[in-house]
XYZ file of N, CA, C and O in Angstrom:
820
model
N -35.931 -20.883 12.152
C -35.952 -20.504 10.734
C -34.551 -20.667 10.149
O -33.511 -20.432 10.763
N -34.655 -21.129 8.795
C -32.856 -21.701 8.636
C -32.615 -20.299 8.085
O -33.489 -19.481 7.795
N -31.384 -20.160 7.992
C -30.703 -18.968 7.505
C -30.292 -19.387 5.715
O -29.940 -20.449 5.202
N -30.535 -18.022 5.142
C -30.704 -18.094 3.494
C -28.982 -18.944 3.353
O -27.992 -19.009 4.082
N -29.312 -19.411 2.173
C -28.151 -19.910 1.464
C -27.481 -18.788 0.860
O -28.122 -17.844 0.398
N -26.324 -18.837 0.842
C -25.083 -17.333 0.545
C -25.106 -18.228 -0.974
O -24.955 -19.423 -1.229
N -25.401 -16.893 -1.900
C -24.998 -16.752 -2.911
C -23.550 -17.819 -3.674
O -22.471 -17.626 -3.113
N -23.535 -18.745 -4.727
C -22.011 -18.611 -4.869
C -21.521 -17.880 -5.445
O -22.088 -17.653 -6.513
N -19.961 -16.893 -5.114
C -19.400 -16.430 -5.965
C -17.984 -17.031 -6.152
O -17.531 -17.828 -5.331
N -17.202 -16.582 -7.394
C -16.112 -17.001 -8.181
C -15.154 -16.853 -6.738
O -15.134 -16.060 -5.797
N -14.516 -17.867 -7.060
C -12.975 -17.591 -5.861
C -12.384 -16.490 -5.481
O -12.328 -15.948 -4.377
N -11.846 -16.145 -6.742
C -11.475 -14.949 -7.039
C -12.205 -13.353 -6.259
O -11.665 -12.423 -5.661
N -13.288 -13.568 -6.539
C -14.057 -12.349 -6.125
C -14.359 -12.666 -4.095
O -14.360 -11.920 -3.116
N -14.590 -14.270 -4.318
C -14.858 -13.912 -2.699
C -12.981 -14.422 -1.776
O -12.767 -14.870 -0.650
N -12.188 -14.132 -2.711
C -10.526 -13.876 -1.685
C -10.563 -12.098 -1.689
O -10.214 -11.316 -0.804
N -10.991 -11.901 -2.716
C -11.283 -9.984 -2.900
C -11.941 -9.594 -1.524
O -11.312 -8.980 -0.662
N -12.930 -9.895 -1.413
C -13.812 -10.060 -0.653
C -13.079 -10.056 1.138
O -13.176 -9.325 2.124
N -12.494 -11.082 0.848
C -12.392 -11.990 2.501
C -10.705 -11.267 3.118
O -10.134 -11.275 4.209
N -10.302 -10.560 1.407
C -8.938 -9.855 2.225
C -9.247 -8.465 2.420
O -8.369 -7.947 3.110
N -10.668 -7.192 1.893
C -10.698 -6.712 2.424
C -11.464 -6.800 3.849
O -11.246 -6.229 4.917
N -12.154 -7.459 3.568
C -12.665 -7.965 4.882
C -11.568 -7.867 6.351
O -11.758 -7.195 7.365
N -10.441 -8.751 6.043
C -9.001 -8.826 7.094
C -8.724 -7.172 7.029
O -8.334 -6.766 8.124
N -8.811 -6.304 6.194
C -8.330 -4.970 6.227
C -9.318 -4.459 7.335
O -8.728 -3.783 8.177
N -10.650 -4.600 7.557
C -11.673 -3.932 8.403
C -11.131 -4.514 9.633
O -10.957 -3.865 10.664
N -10.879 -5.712 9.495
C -10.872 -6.156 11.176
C -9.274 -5.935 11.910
O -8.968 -5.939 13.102
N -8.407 -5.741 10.662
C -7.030 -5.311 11.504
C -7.285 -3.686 11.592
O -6.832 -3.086 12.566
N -7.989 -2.998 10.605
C -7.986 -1.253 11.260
C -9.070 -1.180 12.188
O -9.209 -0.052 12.661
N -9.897 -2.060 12.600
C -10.557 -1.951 14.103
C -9.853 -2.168 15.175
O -9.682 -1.513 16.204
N -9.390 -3.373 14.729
C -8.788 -3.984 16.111
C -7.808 -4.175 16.540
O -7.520 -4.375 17.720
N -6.804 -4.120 15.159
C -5.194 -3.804 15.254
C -4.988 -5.284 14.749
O -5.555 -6.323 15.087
N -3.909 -5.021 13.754
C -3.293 -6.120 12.962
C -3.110 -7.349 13.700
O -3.420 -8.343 13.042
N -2.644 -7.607 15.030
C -2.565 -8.728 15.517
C -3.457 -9.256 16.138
O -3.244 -10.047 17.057
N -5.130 -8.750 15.563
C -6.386 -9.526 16.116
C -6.953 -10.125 14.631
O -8.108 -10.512 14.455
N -5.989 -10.114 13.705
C -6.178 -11.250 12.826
C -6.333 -12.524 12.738
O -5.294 -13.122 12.458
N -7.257 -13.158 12.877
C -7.451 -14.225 12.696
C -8.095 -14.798 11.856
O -9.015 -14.015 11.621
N -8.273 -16.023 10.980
C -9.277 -16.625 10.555
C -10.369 -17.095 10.981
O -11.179 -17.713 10.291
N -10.480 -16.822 12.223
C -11.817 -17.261 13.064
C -12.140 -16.150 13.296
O -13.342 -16.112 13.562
N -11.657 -15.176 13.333
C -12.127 -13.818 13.409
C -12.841 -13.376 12.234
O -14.016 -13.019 12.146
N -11.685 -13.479 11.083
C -12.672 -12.711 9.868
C -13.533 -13.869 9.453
O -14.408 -13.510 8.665
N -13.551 -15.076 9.725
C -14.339 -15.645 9.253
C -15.775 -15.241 10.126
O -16.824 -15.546 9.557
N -15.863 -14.691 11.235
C -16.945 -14.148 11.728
C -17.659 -12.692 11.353
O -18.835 -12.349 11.241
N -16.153 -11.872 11.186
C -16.592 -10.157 10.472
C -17.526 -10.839 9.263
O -18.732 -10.603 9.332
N -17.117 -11.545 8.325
C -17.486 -11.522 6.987
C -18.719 -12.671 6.833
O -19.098 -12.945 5.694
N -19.334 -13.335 7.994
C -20.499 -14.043 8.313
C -20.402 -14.913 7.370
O -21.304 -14.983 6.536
N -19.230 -15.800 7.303
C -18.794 -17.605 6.778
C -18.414 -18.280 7.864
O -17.967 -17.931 8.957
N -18.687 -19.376 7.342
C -18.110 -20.484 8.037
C -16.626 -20.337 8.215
O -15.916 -19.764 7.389
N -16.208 -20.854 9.276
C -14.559 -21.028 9.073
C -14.224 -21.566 7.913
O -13.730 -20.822 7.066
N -14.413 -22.939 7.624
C -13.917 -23.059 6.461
C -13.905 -22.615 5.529
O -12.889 -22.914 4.903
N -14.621 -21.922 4.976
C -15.165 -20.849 3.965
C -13.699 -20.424 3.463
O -13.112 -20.654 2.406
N -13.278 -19.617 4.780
C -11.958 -19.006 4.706
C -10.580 -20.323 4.477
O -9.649 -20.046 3.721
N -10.594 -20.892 4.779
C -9.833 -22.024 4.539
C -10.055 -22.335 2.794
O -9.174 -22.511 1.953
N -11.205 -22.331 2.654
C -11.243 -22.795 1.217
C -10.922 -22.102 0.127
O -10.794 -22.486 -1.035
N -10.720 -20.326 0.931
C -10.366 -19.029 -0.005
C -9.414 -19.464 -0.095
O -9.088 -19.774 -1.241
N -8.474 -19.727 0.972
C -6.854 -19.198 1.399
C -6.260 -20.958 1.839
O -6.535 -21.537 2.890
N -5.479 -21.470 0.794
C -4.913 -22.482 1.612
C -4.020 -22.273 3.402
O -3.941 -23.004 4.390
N -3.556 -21.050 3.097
C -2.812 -20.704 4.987
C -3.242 -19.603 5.068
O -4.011 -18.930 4.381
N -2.454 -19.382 6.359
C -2.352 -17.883 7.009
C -1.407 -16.793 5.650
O -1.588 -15.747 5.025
N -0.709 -17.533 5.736
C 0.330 -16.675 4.710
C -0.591 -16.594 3.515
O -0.609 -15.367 3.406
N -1.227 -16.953 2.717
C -1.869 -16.682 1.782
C -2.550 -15.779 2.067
O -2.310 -14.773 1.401
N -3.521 -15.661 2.971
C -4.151 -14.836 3.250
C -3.652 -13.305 3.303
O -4.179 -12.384 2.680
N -2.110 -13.160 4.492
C -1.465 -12.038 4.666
C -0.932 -11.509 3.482
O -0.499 -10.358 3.458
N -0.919 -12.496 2.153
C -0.265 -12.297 0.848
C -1.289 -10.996 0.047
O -1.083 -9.834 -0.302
N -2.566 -12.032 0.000
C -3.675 -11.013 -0.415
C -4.018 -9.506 0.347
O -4.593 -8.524 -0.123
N -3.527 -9.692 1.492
C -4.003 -8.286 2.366
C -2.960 -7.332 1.611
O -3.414 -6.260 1.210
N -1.627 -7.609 1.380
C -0.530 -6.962 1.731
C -0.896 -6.727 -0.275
O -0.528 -5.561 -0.420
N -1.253 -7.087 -1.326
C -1.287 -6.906 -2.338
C -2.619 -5.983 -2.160
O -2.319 -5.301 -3.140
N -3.603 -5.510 -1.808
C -4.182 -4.906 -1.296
C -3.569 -3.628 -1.192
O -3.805 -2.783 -2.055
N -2.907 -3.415 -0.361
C -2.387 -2.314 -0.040
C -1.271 -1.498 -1.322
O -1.474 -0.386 -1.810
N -0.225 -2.330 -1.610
C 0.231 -2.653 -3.643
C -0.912 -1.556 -4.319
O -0.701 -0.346 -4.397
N -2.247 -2.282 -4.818
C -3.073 -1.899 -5.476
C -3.440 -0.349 -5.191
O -3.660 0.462 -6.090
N -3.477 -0.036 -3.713
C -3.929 1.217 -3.865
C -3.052 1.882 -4.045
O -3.527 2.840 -4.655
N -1.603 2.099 -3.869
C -0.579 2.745 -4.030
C -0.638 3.095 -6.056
O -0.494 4.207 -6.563
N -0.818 2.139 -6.610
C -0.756 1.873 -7.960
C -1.731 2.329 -8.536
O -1.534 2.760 -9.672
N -3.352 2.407 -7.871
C -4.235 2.977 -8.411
C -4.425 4.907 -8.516
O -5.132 5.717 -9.114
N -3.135 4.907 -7.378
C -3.029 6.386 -7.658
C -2.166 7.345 -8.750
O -2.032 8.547 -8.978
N -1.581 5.854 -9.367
C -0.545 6.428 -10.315
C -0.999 6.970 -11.365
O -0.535 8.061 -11.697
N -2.203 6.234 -12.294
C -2.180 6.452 -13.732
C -2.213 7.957 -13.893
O -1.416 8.385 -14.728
N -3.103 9.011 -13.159
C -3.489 9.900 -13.735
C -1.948 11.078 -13.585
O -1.822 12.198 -14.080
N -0.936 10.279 -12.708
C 0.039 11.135 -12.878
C 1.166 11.261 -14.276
O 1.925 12.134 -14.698
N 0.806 9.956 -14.667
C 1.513 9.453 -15.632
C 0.834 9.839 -17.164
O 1.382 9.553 -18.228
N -0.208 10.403 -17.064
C -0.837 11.305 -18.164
C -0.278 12.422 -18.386
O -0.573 12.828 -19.510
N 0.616 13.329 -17.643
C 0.452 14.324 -17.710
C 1.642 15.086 -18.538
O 2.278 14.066 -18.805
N 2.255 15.931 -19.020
C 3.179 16.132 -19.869
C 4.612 16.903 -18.834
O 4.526 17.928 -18.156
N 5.759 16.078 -19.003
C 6.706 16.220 -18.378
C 7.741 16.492 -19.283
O 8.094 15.855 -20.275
N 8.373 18.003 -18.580
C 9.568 18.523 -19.979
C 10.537 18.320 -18.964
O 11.184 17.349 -19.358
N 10.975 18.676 -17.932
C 12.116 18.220 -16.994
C 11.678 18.338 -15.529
O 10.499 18.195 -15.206
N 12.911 18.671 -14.419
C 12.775 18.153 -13.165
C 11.455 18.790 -12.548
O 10.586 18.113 -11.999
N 11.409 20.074 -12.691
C 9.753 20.776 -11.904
C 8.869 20.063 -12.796
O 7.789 19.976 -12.212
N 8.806 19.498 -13.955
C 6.914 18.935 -14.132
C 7.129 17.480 -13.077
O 6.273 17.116 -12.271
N 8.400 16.811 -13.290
C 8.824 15.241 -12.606
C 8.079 15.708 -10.978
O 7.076 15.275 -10.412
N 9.040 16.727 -10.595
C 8.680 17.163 -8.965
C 6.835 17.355 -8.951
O 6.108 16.765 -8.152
N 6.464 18.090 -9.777
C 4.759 18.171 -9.561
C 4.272 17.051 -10.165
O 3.062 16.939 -9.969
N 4.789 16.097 -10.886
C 3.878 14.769 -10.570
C 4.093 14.111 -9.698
O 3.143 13.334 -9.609
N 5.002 13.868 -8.728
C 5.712 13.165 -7.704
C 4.678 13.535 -6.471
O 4.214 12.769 -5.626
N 4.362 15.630 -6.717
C 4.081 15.578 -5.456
C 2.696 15.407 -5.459
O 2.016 15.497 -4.437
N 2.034 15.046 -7.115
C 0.368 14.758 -6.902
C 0.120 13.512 -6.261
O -0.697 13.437 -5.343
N 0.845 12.399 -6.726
C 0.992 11.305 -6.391
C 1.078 11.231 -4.192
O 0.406 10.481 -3.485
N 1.881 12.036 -3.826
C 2.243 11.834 -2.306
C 1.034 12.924 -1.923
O 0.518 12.738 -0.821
N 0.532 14.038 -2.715
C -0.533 13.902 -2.169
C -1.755 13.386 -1.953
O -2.387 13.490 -0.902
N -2.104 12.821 -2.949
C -2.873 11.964 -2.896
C -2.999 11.000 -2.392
O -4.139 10.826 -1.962
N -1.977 9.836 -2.138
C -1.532 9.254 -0.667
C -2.029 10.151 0.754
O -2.655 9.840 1.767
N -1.531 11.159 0.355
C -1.864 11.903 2.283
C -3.394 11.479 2.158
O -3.830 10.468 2.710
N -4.086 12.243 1.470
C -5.253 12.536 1.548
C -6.095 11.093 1.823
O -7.039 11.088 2.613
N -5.660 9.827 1.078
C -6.056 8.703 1.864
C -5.681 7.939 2.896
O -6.240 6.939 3.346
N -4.148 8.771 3.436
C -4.050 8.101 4.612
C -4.812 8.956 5.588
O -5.290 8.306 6.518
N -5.062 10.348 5.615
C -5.890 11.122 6.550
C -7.878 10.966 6.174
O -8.825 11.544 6.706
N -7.841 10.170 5.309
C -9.253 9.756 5.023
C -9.544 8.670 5.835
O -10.497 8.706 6.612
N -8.580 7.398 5.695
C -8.590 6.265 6.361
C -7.298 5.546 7.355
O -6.888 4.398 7.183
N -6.781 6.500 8.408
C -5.913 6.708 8.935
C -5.513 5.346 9.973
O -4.363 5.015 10.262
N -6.899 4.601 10.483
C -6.778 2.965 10.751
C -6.431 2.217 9.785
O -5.767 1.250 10.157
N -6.605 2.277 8.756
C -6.150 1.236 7.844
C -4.713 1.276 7.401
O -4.116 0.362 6.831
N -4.098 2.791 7.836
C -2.439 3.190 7.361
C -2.135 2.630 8.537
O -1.379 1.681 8.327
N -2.423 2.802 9.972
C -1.910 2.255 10.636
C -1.462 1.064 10.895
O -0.328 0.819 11.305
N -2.628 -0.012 10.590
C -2.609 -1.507 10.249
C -1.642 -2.140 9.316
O -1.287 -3.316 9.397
N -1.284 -1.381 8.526
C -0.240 -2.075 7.860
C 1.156 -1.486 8.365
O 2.028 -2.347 8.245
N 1.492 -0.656 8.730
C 2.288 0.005 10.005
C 2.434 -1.559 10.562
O 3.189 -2.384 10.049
N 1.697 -1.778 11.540
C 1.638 -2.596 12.437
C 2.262 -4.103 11.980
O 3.190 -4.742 12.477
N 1.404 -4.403 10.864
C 2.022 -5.537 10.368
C 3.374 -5.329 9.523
O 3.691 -6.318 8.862
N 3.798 -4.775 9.476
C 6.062 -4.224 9.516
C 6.045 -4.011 10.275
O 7.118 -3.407 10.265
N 5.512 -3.860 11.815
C 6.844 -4.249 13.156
C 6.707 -5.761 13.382
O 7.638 -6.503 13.695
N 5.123 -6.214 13.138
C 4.686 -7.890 13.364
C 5.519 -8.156 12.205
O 6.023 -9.249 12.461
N 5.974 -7.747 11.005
C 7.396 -8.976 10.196
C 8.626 -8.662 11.036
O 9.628 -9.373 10.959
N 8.563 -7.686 11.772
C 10.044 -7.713 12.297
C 10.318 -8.598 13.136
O 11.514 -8.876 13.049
N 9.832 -9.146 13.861
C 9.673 -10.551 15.131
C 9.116 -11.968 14.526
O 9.452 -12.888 15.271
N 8.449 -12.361 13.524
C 8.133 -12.603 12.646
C 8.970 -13.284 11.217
O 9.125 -12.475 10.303
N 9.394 -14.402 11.033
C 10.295 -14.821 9.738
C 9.379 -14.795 8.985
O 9.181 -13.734 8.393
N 8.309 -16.169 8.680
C 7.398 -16.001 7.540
C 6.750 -14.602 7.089
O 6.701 -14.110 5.962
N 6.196 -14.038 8.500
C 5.316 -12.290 7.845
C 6.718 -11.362 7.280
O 6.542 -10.360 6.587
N 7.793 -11.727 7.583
C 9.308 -10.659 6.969
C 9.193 -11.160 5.529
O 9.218 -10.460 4.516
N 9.072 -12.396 5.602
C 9.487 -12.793 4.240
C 8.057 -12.534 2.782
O 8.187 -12.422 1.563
N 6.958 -12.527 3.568
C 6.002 -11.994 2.781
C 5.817 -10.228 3.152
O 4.760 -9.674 2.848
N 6.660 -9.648 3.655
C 6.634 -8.110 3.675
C 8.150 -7.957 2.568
O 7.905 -7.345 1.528
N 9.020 -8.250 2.661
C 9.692 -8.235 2.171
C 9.462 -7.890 0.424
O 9.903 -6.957 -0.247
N 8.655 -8.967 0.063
C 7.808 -9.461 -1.519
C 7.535 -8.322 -1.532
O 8.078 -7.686 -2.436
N 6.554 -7.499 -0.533
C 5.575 -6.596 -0.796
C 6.316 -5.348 -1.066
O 5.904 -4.574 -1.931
N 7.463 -5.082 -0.330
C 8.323 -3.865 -0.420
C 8.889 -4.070 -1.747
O 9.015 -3.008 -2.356
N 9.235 -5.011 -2.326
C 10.094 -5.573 -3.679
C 9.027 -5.178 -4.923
O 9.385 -4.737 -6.015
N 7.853 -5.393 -4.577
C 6.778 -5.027 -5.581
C 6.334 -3.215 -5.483
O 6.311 -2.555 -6.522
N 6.027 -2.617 -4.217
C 5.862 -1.543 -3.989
C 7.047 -0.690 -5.041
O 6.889 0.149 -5.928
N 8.243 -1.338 -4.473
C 9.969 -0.269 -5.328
C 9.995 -0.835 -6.876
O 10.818 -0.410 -7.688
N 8.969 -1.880 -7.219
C 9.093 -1.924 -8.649
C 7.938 -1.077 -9.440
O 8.008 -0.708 -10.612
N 6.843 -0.851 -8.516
C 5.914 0.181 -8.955
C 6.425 1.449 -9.132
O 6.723 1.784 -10.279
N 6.564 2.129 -8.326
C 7.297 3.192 -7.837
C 8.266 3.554 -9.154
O 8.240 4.520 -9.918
N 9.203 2.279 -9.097
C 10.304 2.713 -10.211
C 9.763 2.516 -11.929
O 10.366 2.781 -12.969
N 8.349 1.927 -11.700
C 7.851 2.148 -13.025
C 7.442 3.701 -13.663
O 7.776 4.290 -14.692
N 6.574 4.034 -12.545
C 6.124 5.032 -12.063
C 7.442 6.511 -12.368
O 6.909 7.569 -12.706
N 8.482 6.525 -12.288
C 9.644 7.242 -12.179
C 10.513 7.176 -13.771
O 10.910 8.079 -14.507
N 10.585 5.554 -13.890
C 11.155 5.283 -15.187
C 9.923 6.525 -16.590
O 10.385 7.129 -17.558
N 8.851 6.509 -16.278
C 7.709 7.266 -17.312
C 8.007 8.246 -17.358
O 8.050 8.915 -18.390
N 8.414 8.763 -15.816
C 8.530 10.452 -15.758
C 9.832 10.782 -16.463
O 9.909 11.904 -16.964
N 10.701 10.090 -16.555
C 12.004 10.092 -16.906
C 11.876 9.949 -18.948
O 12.335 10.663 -19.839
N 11.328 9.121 -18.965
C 11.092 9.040 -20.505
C 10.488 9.973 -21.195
O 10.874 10.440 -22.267
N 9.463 10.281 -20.549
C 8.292 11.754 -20.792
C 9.001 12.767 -21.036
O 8.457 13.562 -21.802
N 10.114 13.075 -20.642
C 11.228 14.335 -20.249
C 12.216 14.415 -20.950
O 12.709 15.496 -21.272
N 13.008 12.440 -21.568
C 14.171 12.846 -22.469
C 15.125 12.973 -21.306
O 16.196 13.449 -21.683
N 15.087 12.717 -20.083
C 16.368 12.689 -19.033
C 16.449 11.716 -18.662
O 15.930 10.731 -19.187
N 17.442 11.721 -17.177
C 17.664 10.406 -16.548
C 17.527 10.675 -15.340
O 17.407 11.878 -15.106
N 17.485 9.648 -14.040
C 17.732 10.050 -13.041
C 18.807 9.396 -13.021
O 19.205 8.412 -13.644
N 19.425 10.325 -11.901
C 21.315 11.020 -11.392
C 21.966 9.321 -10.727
O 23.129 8.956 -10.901
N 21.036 8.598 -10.070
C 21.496 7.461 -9.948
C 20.189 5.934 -10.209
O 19.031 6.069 -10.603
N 20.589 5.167 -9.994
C 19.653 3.762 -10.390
C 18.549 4.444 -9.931
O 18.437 5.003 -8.840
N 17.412 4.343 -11.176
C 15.498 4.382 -10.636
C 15.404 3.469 -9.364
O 14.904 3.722 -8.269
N 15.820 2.713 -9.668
C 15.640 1.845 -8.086
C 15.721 2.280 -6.174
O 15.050 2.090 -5.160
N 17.249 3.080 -6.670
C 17.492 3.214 -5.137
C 16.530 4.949 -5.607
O 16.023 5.393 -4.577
N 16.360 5.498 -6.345
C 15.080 6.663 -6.733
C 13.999 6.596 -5.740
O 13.433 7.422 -5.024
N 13.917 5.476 -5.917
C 12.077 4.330 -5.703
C 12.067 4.343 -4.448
O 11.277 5.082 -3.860
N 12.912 3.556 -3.787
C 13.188 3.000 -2.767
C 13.040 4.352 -1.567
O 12.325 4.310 -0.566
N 13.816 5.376 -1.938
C 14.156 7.125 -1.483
C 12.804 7.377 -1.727
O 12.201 7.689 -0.701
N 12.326 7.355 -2.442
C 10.779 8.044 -2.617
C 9.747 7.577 -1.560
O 9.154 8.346 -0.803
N 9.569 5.966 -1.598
C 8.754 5.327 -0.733
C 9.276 5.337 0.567
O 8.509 4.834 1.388
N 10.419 5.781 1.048
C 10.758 6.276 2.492
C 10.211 7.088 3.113
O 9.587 6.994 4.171
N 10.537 8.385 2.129
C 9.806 9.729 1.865
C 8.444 9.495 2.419
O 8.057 9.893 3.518
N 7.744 8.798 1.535
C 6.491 8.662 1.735
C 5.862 8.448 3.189
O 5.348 9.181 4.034
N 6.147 7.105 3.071
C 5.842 6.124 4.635
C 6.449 6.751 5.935
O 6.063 6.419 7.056
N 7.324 7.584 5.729
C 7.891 7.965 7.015
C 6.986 9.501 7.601
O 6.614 9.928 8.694
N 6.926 9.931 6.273
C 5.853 11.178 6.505
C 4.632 10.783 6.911
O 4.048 11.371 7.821
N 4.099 9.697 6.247
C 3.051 9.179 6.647
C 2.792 8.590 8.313
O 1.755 8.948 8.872
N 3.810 7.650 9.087
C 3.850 7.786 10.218
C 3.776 8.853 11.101
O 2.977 8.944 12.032
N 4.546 9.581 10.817
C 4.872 11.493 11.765
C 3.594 11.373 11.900
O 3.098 11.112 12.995
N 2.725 11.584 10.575
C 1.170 12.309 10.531
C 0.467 11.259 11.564
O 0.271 11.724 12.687
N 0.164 10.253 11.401
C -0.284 9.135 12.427
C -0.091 9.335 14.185
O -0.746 8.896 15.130
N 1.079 10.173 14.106
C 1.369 10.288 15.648
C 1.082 11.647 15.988
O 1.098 12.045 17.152
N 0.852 12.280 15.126
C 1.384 13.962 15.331
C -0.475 14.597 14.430
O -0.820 15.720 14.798
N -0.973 14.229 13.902
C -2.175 14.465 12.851
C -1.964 15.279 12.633
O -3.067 15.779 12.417
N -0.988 16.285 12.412
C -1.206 17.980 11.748
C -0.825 18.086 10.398
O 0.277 18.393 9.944
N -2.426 17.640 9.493
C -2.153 17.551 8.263
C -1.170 18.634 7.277
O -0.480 18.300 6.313
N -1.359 20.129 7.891
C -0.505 21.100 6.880
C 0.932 20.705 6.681
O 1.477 20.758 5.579
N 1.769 20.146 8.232
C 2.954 19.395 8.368
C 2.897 18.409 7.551
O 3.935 18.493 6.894
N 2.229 17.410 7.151
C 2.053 16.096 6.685
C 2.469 16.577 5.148
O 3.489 16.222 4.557
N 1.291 17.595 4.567
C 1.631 17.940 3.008
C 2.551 18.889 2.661
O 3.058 18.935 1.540
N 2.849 19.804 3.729
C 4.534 20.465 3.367
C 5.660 19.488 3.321
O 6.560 19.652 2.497
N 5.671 18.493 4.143
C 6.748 17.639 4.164
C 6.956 16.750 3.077
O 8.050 16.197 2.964
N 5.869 16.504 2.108
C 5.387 15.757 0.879
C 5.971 16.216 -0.132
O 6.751 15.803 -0.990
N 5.422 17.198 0.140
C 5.680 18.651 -1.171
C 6.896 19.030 -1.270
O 7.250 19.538 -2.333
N 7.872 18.875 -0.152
C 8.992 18.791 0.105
C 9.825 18.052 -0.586
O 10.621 18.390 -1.461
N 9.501 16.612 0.036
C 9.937 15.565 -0.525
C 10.026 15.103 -1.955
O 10.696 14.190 -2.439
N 9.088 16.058 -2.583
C 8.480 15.577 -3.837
C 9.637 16.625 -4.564
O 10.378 15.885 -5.211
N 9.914 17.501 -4.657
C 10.879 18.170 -4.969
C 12.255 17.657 -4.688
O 13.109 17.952 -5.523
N 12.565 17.047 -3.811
C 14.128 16.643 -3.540
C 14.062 15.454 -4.618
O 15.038 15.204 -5.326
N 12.880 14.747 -4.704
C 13.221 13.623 -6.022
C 13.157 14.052 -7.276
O 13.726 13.622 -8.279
N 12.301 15.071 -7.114
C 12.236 15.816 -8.833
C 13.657 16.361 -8.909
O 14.252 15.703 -9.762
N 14.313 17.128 -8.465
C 15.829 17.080 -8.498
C 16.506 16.413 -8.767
O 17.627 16.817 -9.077
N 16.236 15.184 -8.792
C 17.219 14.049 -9.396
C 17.316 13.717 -10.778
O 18.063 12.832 -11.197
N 16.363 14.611 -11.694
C 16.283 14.251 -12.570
C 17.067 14.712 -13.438
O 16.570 15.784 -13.782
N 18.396 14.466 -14.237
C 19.323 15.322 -15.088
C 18.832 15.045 -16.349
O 19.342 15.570 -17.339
């Protein structure tokens, strides 16, 4: 019996598609069982299929890693609604934002790991450094968008460049976020947040 003909969809929707797809099969199996013959099997295409999404590998790791971008960013708007007179409202939007992060890295704690994984795979790695690199450059320009609002909302400044702000914040973040990965004791995970989220709201003069 032949097997149905797959639907066509827009490019666009099936690279959506085929990079979360690479997200399922690196938080199963661990980032370096990425392959295109792999996800081209998770996601039941032809190899080429995937070839025809993604001219390379690097394209592909481009879309995963913007992926990860997106959710960081999709947690922002509702912080950026909220009314900020100085450093404690800055600090309690900072720390809705990192909690809300916890709560999806302890929701989906393989998938935090996986990208973990792929920043030690750019560290050995030139091409994956140089497309992690992009991704950290985009992450600290979110971030410092994200910071620049809170700062405007308020009529202050922060004490030095939004940038190296950003940069301090998303340390904050990711590093707490590892501990929790090795250690799972979520109350540690969101005191240390909540923490953190206050030492940046402090910066705000």
């Amino acid at each position: 019996m032949a097997e149905p003909r797959r639907t066509n969809v827009p490019i666009d929707q099936r690279r959506q598609e085929l990079a979360e797809t690479a997200v399922t099969v690196m938080a199963r199996d661990g980032a370096w069982a990425l392959t295109t013959r792999a996800l081209a099997k998770e996601a039941g295409v032809p190899h080429g299929s995937v070839h025809y999404a993604f001219s390379s590998k690097d394209e592909l790791m481009r879309a995963v890693l913007r992926l990860d971008l997106t959710h960081l960013s999709d947690l922002m708007p509702t912080q950026q609604d909220r009314q900020v007179h100085g450093p404690d409202d800055a600090a309690a939007a900072v720390a809705e934002l990192f909690m809300a992060y916890a709560d999806s890295v302890i929701a989906a704690p393989d998938v935090e790991t996986a990208y973990f994984e792929l920043s030690l795979m750019a560290a050995r790695d030139e091409k994956l450094r140089s497309l992690a690199v992009q991704s950290q450059q985009e992450h600290r320009r979110t971030m410092a968008a994200f910071l620049d609002d809170l700062a405007e909302q308020s009529g202050l400044r922060w004490e030095v460049e939004v940038t190296l702000v950003a940069d301090q914040a998303l340390t904050l973040l990711y590093g707490a976020s590892l501990s929790w990965l090795e250690q799972r004791d979520d109350t540690m995970f969101r005191a240390v947040l909540q923490d953190a989220a206050s030492m940046v709201g402090r910066r705000l003069l």
